[in-house]
Amino acid sequence: MKKVVLLTLLAIGYIAQGYSQKNHKKQDQEAIKAMCGCFKVQFKYTETFAPEIDYEKHLDYTSGALEWAELIEDSNNKLSIQHLLVIKDTMVIKHWRQDWLYENQQVFYYDKDNRWNFKTLPKEDVEGQWTQKVFQVDDSPRYSGSATWIHADGKHYWENKSDAPLPRREYSKRKDYNVMSRGNRQEITDIGWIHEQDNDKIIRKIGEKDVLLAQEKGYNTYVKVPDAECLAAKTWWQNNAKFWSKVRKSWSTIYDRETPLELKKSVDKQPLFMHMYALEKTKESKKAITAVLNQFVVPSNKAEDGK
């Protein structure tokens, strides 16, 4: 009799645990989808600390924009959000993309100088977690990391620390560091969401320890506004979604690797995003897109050597 009772209690426990995991995953999905829609965005960054007393703090950075976040993939274990900037109500610029993958084991980590390492995480390490993969305007990689969405005390947030290239706001202006270690916290609020950052600006060289140049605080607020304010972006995406779908498919072949990925900064004196914009105008084929991407990929033997 005792054995029957014990087995019954165990069965109830497993059922309850399964229900809890399923309910938690649903909360995660709802939180991620809450980042979709039309938002008025404010970007604010300030340098807060430097270990060297003679370091000259750089000016604060502040800007604003209207941004449309389109849910372009919605499956049980993957959600993908494409961000589009709206300038003066009519001009649309393809912005960053974030993919969210449940209990994903395949990640990429930024090394330095346009080079990423690909890694398979142990299955037990990602149980219940979501990987956020962030991509640039041309769908090339930026950074990724895995963590658990937290739903407690009325708060809903996800946070992770990952190395990344320099942000676009400093990419062409700064040469005194080459890696940004990004502390990302994305929290859903009643009026939208907040992207809070605690970033380390790092000097990284082969065979040497990382050197911290400065630390930075980022505070980006996304305030929900009526979708009608982003009509230009919605229309633009309808007209260009098929092309960028082909771009993502071309990249997926390149990302299916275990060896490092290194990308050239330019081909024919133009960065990759300029090549992609040219292909977008003529709605080129996947074959043409892949051919251009392959021009930017450094042969794997050189990438592995860190050359």
Coordinates of N, CA and C in Angstrom, one line a residue, residues 44-247:
K44 N 20.2 56.0 -24.5 CA 21.0 56.8 -23.6 C 22.2 56.0 -23.1
Y45 N 23.4 56.6 -23.3 CA 24.6 55.9 -22.8 C 25.6 56.9 -22.2
T46 N 26.2 56.5 -21.1 CA 27.2 57.3 -20.4 C 28.3 56.4 -19.9
E47 N 29.5 56.9 -20.0 CA 30.7 56.2 -19.4 C 30.7 56.5 -17.9
T48 N 30.9 55.5 -17.1 CA 30.8 55.6 -15.7 C 32.1 55.4 -14.9
F49 N 33.0 54.7 -15.4 CA 34.2 54.3 -14.6 C 35.3 53.9 -15.6
A50 N 36.5 54.3 -15.2 CA 37.8 53.8 -15.9 C 38.8 53.6 -14.9
P51 N 39.6 52.5 -15.0 CA 40.6 52.1 -14.0 C 41.8 53.1 -14.0
E52 N 42.1 53.7 -15.2 CA 43.2 54.6 -15.3 C 42.8 56.0 -15.1
I53 N 43.5 56.7 -14.2 CA 43.0 58.0 -13.8 C 43.2 59.1 -14.9
D54 N 44.0 58.8 -15.9 CA 44.2 59.7 -17.0 C 43.3 59.5 -18.2
Y55 N 42.4 58.5 -18.0 CA 41.4 58.3 -19.1 C 40.5 59.4 -19.2
E56 N 40.3 59.9 -20.5 CA 39.4 61.0 -20.7 C 38.0 60.5 -21.1
K57 N 37.0 60.7 -20.3 CA 35.7 60.2 -20.5 C 35.1 60.8 -21.8
H58 N 34.5 59.9 -22.6 CA 33.9 60.4 -23.8 C 32.5 61.0 -23.6
L59 N 32.0 61.8 -24.5 CA 30.7 62.4 -24.3 C 29.6 61.4 -24.2
D60 N 28.5 61.8 -23.5 CA 27.4 60.9 -23.4 C 26.7 60.8 -24.8
Y61 N 26.0 59.7 -25.0 CA 25.3 59.6 -26.3 C 23.8 59.5 -26.0
T62 N 23.0 60.3 -26.7 CA 21.6 60.3 -26.6 C 20.9 60.4 -28.0
S63 N 20.0 59.6 -28.3 CA 19.2 59.8 -29.5 C 17.8 59.1 -29.3
G64 N 17.0 59.4 -30.3 CA 15.6 58.8 -30.2 C 15.2 58.4 -31.6
A65 N 14.1 57.6 -31.6 CA 13.6 57.1 -32.9 C 12.2 56.5 -32.7
L66 N 11.6 56.3 -33.8 CA 10.4 55.5 -33.8 C 10.8 54.1 -34.4
E67 N 10.3 53.0 -33.8 CA 10.8 51.7 -34.2 C 9.6 50.7 -34.3
W68 N 9.6 50.0 -35.4 CA 8.6 48.9 -35.5 C 9.3 47.6 -35.3
A69 N 8.8 46.7 -34.5 CA 9.3 45.4 -34.2 C 8.3 44.3 -34.7
E70 N 8.7 43.7 -35.8 CA 7.8 42.7 -36.5 C 8.2 41.3 -36.1
L71 N 7.2 40.5 -35.6 CA 7.4 39.1 -35.3 C 7.4 38.3 -36.7
I72 N 8.6 37.9 -37.1 CA 8.7 37.3 -38.4 C 8.7 35.8 -38.3
E73 N 8.9 35.2 -37.1 CA 8.8 33.8 -37.0 C 8.2 33.5 -35.6
D74 N 7.3 32.6 -35.6 CA 6.5 32.3 -34.3 C 6.3 30.8 -34.3
S75 N 7.2 30.0 -33.7 CA 7.0 28.6 -33.5 C 7.2 28.2 -32.0
N76 N 7.0 27.0 -31.7 CA 7.0 26.6 -30.3 C 8.4 26.9 -29.6
N77 N 9.5 26.7 -30.3 CA 10.8 26.8 -29.7 C 11.6 28.0 -30.3
K78 N 11.0 28.8 -31.2 CA 11.7 29.9 -31.8 C 10.8 31.1 -32.0
L79 N 11.2 32.3 -31.6 CA 10.6 33.5 -31.9 C 11.6 34.5 -32.5
S80 N 11.3 35.1 -33.6 CA 12.2 36.0 -34.3 C 11.6 37.4 -34.5
I81 N 12.3 38.4 -34.1 CA 11.8 39.8 -34.2 C 12.7 40.7 -35.0
Q82 N 12.1 41.2 -36.1 CA 12.9 42.2 -36.9 C 12.5 43.6 -36.5
H83 N 13.6 44.4 -36.3 CA 13.4 45.8 -35.9 C 13.6 46.7 -37.1
L84 N 12.8 47.7 -37.3 CA 12.8 48.7 -38.4 C 12.7 50.1 -37.8
L85 N 13.7 50.9 -38.2 CA 13.6 52.3 -37.8 C 12.7 53.2 -38.7
V86 N 12.0 54.1 -38.2 CA 11.1 55.0 -39.0 C 11.6 56.4 -38.7
I87 N 12.1 57.0 -39.8 CA 12.7 58.4 -39.8 C 11.7 59.3 -40.4
K88 N 11.3 60.4 -39.7 CA 10.4 61.4 -40.2 C 9.1 60.8 -40.8
D89 N 8.6 59.8 -40.2 CA 7.3 59.1 -40.5 C 7.3 58.3 -41.8
T90 N 8.3 58.6 -42.7 CA 8.2 57.9 -44.0 C 9.4 57.1 -44.4
M91 N 10.6 57.5 -43.9 CA 11.9 56.8 -44.3 C 12.1 55.6 -43.3
V92 N 12.3 54.4 -43.9 CA 12.5 53.2 -43.1 C 13.9 52.6 -43.3
I93 N 14.5 52.3 -42.2 CA 15.8 51.7 -42.3 C 15.8 50.3 -41.5
K94 N 16.2 49.3 -42.2 CA 16.3 48.0 -41.5 C 17.3 48.0 -40.4
H95 N 16.8 47.6 -39.2 CA 17.7 47.7 -38.0 C 18.1 46.3 -37.6
W96 N 18.3 46.1 -36.3 CA 18.8 44.8 -35.8 C 17.7 43.8 -35.8
R97 N 18.1 42.5 -35.6 CA 17.1 41.4 -35.4 C 17.5 40.6 -34.2
Q98 N 16.5 40.1 -33.5 CA 16.8 39.3 -32.3 C 16.0 38.0 -32.5
D99 N 16.7 36.9 -32.4 CA 16.1 35.5 -32.4 C 16.1 35.0 -31.0
W100 N 15.0 34.3 -30.6 CA 14.9 33.7 -29.3 C 14.7 32.2 -29.5
L101 N 15.6 31.4 -29.0 CA 15.5 29.9 -29.2 C 15.5 29.2 -27.8
Y102 N 14.5 28.3 -27.6 CA 14.3 27.6 -26.4 C 15.2 26.4 -26.2
E103 N 15.9 26.3 -25.1 CA 16.8 25.2 -24.8 C 17.7 24.9 -26.0
N104 N 18.2 26.0 -26.5 CA 19.1 25.9 -27.7 C 20.6 25.7 -27.2
Q105 N 21.3 24.8 -27.9 CA 22.6 24.5 -27.6 C 23.7 25.1 -28.5
Q106 N 23.3 25.7 -29.6 CA 24.2 26.2 -30.6 C 24.3 27.8 -30.4
V107 N 25.5 28.2 -30.0 CA 25.7 29.7 -29.8 C 26.9 30.2 -30.5
F108 N 27.1 31.5 -30.7 CA 28.3 32.0 -31.2 C 28.8 33.1 -30.2
Y109 N 30.1 33.2 -30.0 CA 30.7 34.2 -29.1 C 31.7 35.0 -29.8
Y110 N 31.6 36.3 -29.7 CA 32.5 37.2 -30.3 C 33.9 37.1 -29.7
D111 N 34.9 37.0 -30.6 CA 36.3 37.0 -30.1 C 36.9 38.4 -30.1
K112 N 37.2 38.8 -31.3 CA 37.7 40.2 -31.6 C 37.9 40.4 -33.1
D113 N 38.0 41.6 -33.5 CA 38.3 42.0 -34.9 C 37.5 41.2 -35.9
N114 N 36.2 41.3 -35.8 CA 35.3 40.7 -36.7 C 35.4 39.1 -36.8
R115 N 35.6 38.5 -35.7 CA 35.7 37.1 -35.6 C 34.9 36.5 -34.5
W116 N 34.1 35.4 -34.8 CA 33.2 34.8 -33.8 C 33.6 33.3 -33.7
N117 N 33.5 32.8 -32.5 CA 33.7 31.4 -32.2 C 32.3 30.7 -32.0
F118 N 32.1 29.5 -32.6 CA 30.9 28.8 -32.5 C 31.0 27.6 -31.5
K119 N 30.0 27.5 -30.6 CA 30.1 26.5 -29.5 C 28.8 25.8 -29.3
T120 N 28.9 24.5 -28.9 CA 27.8 23.7 -28.5 C 27.7 23.6 -27.0
L121 N 26.6 24.1 -26.4 CA 26.5 24.1 -24.9 C 25.9 22.8 -24.5
P122 N 26.3 22.3 -23.3 CA 25.7 21.0 -22.8 C 24.2 21.2 -22.6
K123 N 23.5 20.1 -22.9 CA 22.0 20.1 -22.8 C 21.5 20.5 -21.5
E124 N 22.2 20.0 -20.4 CA 21.7 20.3 -19.0 C 21.9 21.7 -18.7
D125 N 22.9 22.4 -19.3 CA 23.1 23.8 -19.0 C 22.1 24.8 -19.5
V126 N 21.3 24.4 -20.5 CA 20.3 25.3 -21.1 C 18.9 24.9 -20.8
E127 N 18.7 24.0 -19.9 CA 17.3 23.5 -19.6 C 16.5 24.7 -19.1
G128 N 15.4 24.9 -19.7 CA 14.5 26.0 -19.4 C 14.9 27.4 -19.8
Q129 N 16.1 27.5 -20.5 CA 16.6 28.8 -20.9 C 16.2 29.1 -22.3
W130 N 16.4 30.4 -22.6 CA 16.2 30.9 -23.9 C 17.6 31.6 -24.4
T131 N 18.0 31.2 -25.6 CA 19.1 31.9 -26.2 C 18.6 33.1 -27.0
Q132 N 19.3 34.2 -26.7 CA 19.0 35.4 -27.6 C 20.2 35.5 -28.5
K133 N 19.9 35.5 -29.8 CA 20.9 35.8 -30.9 C 20.6 37.1 -31.5
V134 N 21.6 38.0 -31.5 CA 21.4 39.3 -32.1 C 22.2 39.5 -33.4
F135 N 21.6 40.0 -34.4 CA 22.2 40.2 -35.7 C 22.2 41.6 -36.1
Q136 N 23.1 42.0 -37.0 CA 23.3 43.3 -37.5 C 22.3 43.6 -38.6
V137 N 22.4 44.8 -39.2 CA 21.4 45.3 -40.2 C 21.5 44.4 -41.4
D138 N 22.6 43.8 -41.7 CA 22.8 42.9 -42.9 C 22.7 41.5 -42.5
D139 N 22.2 41.2 -41.3 CA 22.0 39.8 -40.8 C 23.3 39.1 -40.5
S140 N 24.4 39.8 -40.4 CA 25.6 39.2 -39.9 C 25.5 39.1 -38.4
P141 N 26.4 38.3 -37.7 CA 26.2 38.1 -36.3 C 26.7 39.3 -35.5
R142 N 26.1 39.5 -34.3 CA 26.7 40.4 -33.3 C 27.0 39.6 -32.0
Y143 N 26.0 39.1 -31.3 CA 26.4 38.4 -30.1 C 25.2 37.4 -29.8
S144 N 25.4 36.5 -28.9 CA 24.4 35.6 -28.4 C 24.7 35.2 -27.0
G145 N 23.7 34.8 -26.3 CA 23.8 34.3 -24.9 C 22.6 33.6 -24.4
S146 N 22.7 32.7 -23.5 CA 21.6 31.9 -23.0 C 21.4 32.2 -21.5
A147 N 20.1 32.4 -21.1 CA 19.7 32.6 -19.7 C 18.2 32.3 -19.6
T148 N 17.8 32.4 -18.3 CA 16.4 32.1 -18.0 C 15.6 33.3 -17.8
W149 N 14.4 33.4 -18.4 CA 13.5 34.5 -18.2 C 13.0 34.4 -16.7
I150 N 13.0 35.5 -16.0 CA 12.5 35.5 -14.6 C 11.2 36.2 -14.6
H151 N 10.2 35.5 -13.9 CA 8.9 36.1 -13.7 C 8.6 36.1 -12.2
A152 N 8.9 37.2 -11.5 CA 8.8 37.2 -10.0 C 8.5 38.6 -9.5
D153 N 7.7 38.7 -8.5 CA 7.4 40.0 -7.8 C 6.8 41.0 -8.9
G154 N 6.1 40.5 -9.8 CA 5.5 41.4 -10.8 C 6.5 41.9 -11.9
K155 N 7.7 41.3 -11.9 CA 8.7 41.7 -12.9 C 8.9 40.6 -13.9
H156 N 9.3 40.9 -15.1 CA 9.5 39.9 -16.2 C 10.8 40.4 -16.9
Y157 N 11.9 39.7 -16.7 CA 13.1 40.1 -17.3 C 14.0 38.9 -17.6
W158 N 15.0 39.2 -18.5 CA 16.0 38.3 -19.0 C 17.3 39.0 -19.0
E159 N 18.4 38.4 -18.4 CA 19.7 39.1 -18.5 C 20.8 38.2 -18.7
N160 N 21.9 38.7 -19.4 CA 23.0 37.9 -19.8 C 24.2 38.8 -20.1
K161 N 25.4 38.2 -20.0 CA 26.6 38.9 -20.3 C 27.3 38.2 -21.5
S162 N 27.5 39.0 -22.6 CA 28.1 38.4 -23.8 C 29.1 39.4 -24.5
D163 N 30.2 38.9 -25.0 CA 31.1 39.8 -25.8 C 30.5 40.1 -27.1
A164 N 30.8 41.3 -27.6 CA 30.2 41.8 -28.9 C 31.1 42.8 -29.6
P165 N 30.9 43.0 -30.9 CA 31.7 44.0 -31.6 C 31.3 45.4 -31.0
L166 N 32.1 46.4 -31.4 CA 31.7 47.8 -31.0 C 30.3 48.1 -31.6
P167 N 29.5 48.9 -30.8 CA 28.2 49.3 -31.3 C 28.4 50.3 -32.5
R168 N 27.4 50.4 -33.3 CA 27.5 51.2 -34.5 C 27.8 52.7 -34.2
R169 N 27.3 53.1 -33.0 CA 27.5 54.5 -32.6 C 29.0 54.8 -32.3
E170 N 29.8 53.8 -32.1 CA 31.2 54.0 -31.9 C 32.1 53.3 -32.9
Y171 N 31.6 52.5 -33.7 CA 32.3 51.6 -34.6 C 33.3 52.4 -35.5
S172 N 32.9 53.5 -36.0 CA 33.7 54.3 -36.9 C 34.5 55.5 -36.2
K173 N 34.2 55.6 -34.8 CA 34.8 56.7 -34.1 C 35.9 56.3 -33.1
R174 N 35.8 55.1 -32.6 CA 36.7 54.6 -31.6 C 37.7 53.6 -32.1
K175 N 39.0 53.8 -31.7 CA 40.0 52.8 -32.1 C 40.8 52.3 -30.8
D176 N 40.3 52.8 -29.7 CA 41.1 52.6 -28.4 C 40.6 51.3 -27.7
Y177 N 39.6 50.6 -28.2 CA 39.2 49.3 -27.7 C 38.6 48.5 -28.8
N178 N 38.5 47.2 -28.7 CA 38.0 46.3 -29.8 C 37.0 45.3 -29.4
V179 N 36.6 45.3 -28.1 CA 35.5 44.3 -27.7 C 34.6 45.0 -26.7
M180 N 33.3 44.9 -26.8 CA 32.4 45.3 -25.8 C 31.8 44.1 -25.2
S181 N 32.0 44.0 -23.9 CA 31.4 42.9 -23.1 C 30.0 43.5 -22.6
R182 N 29.0 43.0 -23.2 CA 27.6 43.6 -23.0 C 26.9 42.9 -21.9
G183 N 26.5 43.7 -20.8 CA 25.6 43.2 -19.8 C 24.2 43.6 -20.2
N184 N 23.4 42.7 -20.7 CA 22.1 43.0 -21.2 C 21.0 42.6 -20.3
R185 N 20.1 43.5 -20.0 CA 18.9 43.1 -19.2 C 17.7 43.7 -20.0
Q186 N 16.8 42.8 -20.4 CA 15.6 43.2 -21.1 C 14.4 42.9 -20.2
E187 N 13.7 44.0 -19.8 CA 12.6 43.9 -18.9 C 11.3 44.5 -19.5
I188 N 10.2 43.7 -19.4 CA 8.9 44.1 -19.9 C 8.3 45.0 -18.8
T189 N 7.7 46.1 -19.3 CA 7.0 47.0 -18.4 C 5.5 47.2 -18.8
D190 N 4.8 47.9 -18.0 CA 3.4 48.2 -18.4 C 3.2 49.0 -19.6
I191 N 4.2 49.8 -20.0 CA 4.1 50.7 -21.1 C 5.0 50.3 -22.3
G192 N 5.7 49.2 -22.2 CA 6.6 48.7 -23.2 C 7.7 47.8 -22.7
W193 N 9.0 48.2 -22.9 CA 10.1 47.4 -22.3 C 11.3 48.3 -22.2
I194 N 12.3 47.8 -21.4 CA 13.5 48.5 -21.2 C 14.7 47.6 -21.5
H195 N 15.6 48.2 -22.2 CA 16.9 47.5 -22.5 C 18.0 48.2 -21.7
E196 N 18.3 47.6 -20.6 CA 19.3 48.2 -19.7 C 20.7 47.4 -19.9
Q197 N 21.7 48.2 -19.9 CA 23.1 47.6 -20.2 C 24.1 48.1 -19.2
D198 N 25.0 47.2 -18.9 CA 26.2 47.5 -18.1 C 27.4 46.9 -18.9
N199 N 28.0 47.8 -19.6 CA 29.0 47.4 -20.6 C 30.4 47.6 -20.2
D200 N 31.3 46.7 -20.6 CA 32.8 46.9 -20.4 C 33.4 47.1 -21.7
K201 N 34.2 48.1 -21.9 CA 35.0 48.4 -23.1 C 36.4 47.8 -22.9
I202 N 36.7 46.8 -23.7 CA 37.8 45.9 -23.5 C 38.8 46.0 -24.6
I203 N 40.1 46.0 -24.2 CA 41.2 45.9 -25.2 C 41.7 44.4 -25.2
R204 N 41.5 43.7 -26.3 CA 41.8 42.3 -26.4 C 42.9 42.1 -27.4
K205 N 44.0 41.4 -27.0 CA 45.1 41.1 -27.9 C 45.5 39.6 -27.7
I206 N 46.0 39.0 -28.8 CA 46.3 37.6 -28.8 C 47.4 37.3 -27.8
G207 N 47.2 36.3 -26.9 CA 48.2 35.9 -25.9 C 48.3 36.8 -24.7
E208 N 47.4 37.8 -24.6 CA 47.5 38.7 -23.4 C 46.1 38.7 -22.7
K209 N 46.2 39.1 -21.4 CA 44.9 39.2 -20.7 C 44.2 40.5 -21.2
D210 N 42.8 40.3 -21.1 CA 42.0 41.5 -21.5 C 42.3 42.7 -20.6
V211 N 42.2 43.8 -21.1 CA 42.4 45.1 -20.4 C 41.1 45.9 -20.4
L212 N 40.6 46.3 -19.2 CA 39.4 47.1 -19.2 C 39.8 48.5 -19.4
L213 N 39.2 49.1 -20.4 CA 39.4 50.5 -20.7 C 38.5 51.4 -20.0
A214 N 37.2 51.1 -20.0 CA 36.1 51.9 -19.4 C 34.9 51.1 -19.2
Q215 N 34.0 51.5 -18.4 CA 32.7 50.9 -18.2 C 31.6 51.9 -18.6
E216 N 30.5 51.4 -19.0 CA 29.4 52.2 -19.6 C 28.0 51.8 -19.1
K217 N 27.1 52.7 -18.9 CA 25.8 52.4 -18.6 C 24.9 52.8 -19.8
G218 N 24.0 51.8 -20.2 CA 23.1 52.1 -21.2 C 21.7 51.9 -20.7
Y219 N 20.8 52.8 -21.2 CA 19.4 52.8 -20.7 C 18.5 53.2 -21.9
N220 N 17.9 52.1 -22.5 CA 17.1 52.4 -23.7 C 15.7 52.0 -23.4
T221 N 14.8 53.0 -23.6 CA 13.4 52.8 -23.2 C 12.5 52.6 -24.5
Y222 N 11.7 51.7 -24.5 CA 10.7 51.4 -25.6 C 9.3 51.6 -25.1
V223 N 8.7 52.7 -25.5 CA 7.4 53.1 -25.0 C 6.4 52.8 -26.2
K224 N 5.4 52.0 -25.9 CA 4.4 51.5 -26.9 C 3.6 52.7 -27.4
V225 N 3.4 52.8 -28.7 CA 2.5 53.8 -29.3 C 1.6 53.1 -30.3
P226 N 0.6 53.7 -30.8 CA -0.3 53.0 -31.7 C 0.4 52.5 -33.0
D227 N 0.1 51.3 -33.4 CA 0.7 50.7 -34.5 C 0.6 51.5 -35.8
A228 N -0.4 52.3 -35.9 CA -0.6 53.2 -37.1 C 0.6 54.2 -37.3
E229 N 1.3 54.5 -36.2 CA 2.4 55.4 -36.3 C 3.6 54.8 -37.1
C230 N 3.6 53.4 -37.2 CA 4.7 52.7 -37.8 C 4.2 52.1 -39.2
L231 N 3.1 52.7 -39.7 CA 2.6 52.1 -41.0 C 3.6 52.1 -42.1
A232 N 4.5 53.1 -42.2 CA 5.5 53.0 -43.2 C 6.4 51.8 -43.1
A233 N 6.8 51.5 -41.9 CA 7.6 50.3 -41.6 C 6.9 49.0 -42.0
K234 N 5.6 48.9 -41.6 CA 4.9 47.7 -41.9 C 4.8 47.5 -43.4
T235 N 4.5 48.6 -44.1 CA 4.4 48.5 -45.6 C 5.7 48.1 -46.2
W236 N 6.8 48.8 -45.7 CA 8.2 48.5 -46.2 C 8.5 47.0 -46.0
W237 N 8.2 46.5 -44.8 CA 8.5 45.1 -44.6 C 7.7 44.1 -45.5
Q238 N 6.5 44.4 -45.8 CA 5.7 43.6 -46.7 C 6.3 43.6 -48.1
N239 N 6.9 44.7 -48.5 CA 7.5 44.7 -49.8 C 8.9 44.1 -49.8
N240 N 9.6 44.0 -48.7 CA 11.0 43.5 -48.7 C 11.2 42.2 -47.9
A241 N 10.1 41.7 -47.3 CA 10.3 40.5 -46.4 C 10.8 39.3 -47.2
K242 N 10.4 39.1 -48.4 CA 10.9 37.9 -49.2 C 12.4 38.0 -49.4
F243 N 12.9 39.2 -49.8 CA 14.3 39.3 -50.0 C 15.1 39.0 -48.8
W244 N 14.7 39.5 -47.6 CA 15.5 39.3 -46.4 C 15.3 37.9 -45.9
S245 N 14.2 37.2 -46.2 CA 14.1 35.8 -45.9 C 15.2 35.0 -46.7
K246 N 15.5 35.4 -47.9 CA 16.5 34.7 -48.7 C 17.9 35.0 -48.1
V247 N 18.1 36.2 -47.5 CA 19.3 36.6 -46.9 C 19.5 35.7 -45.7

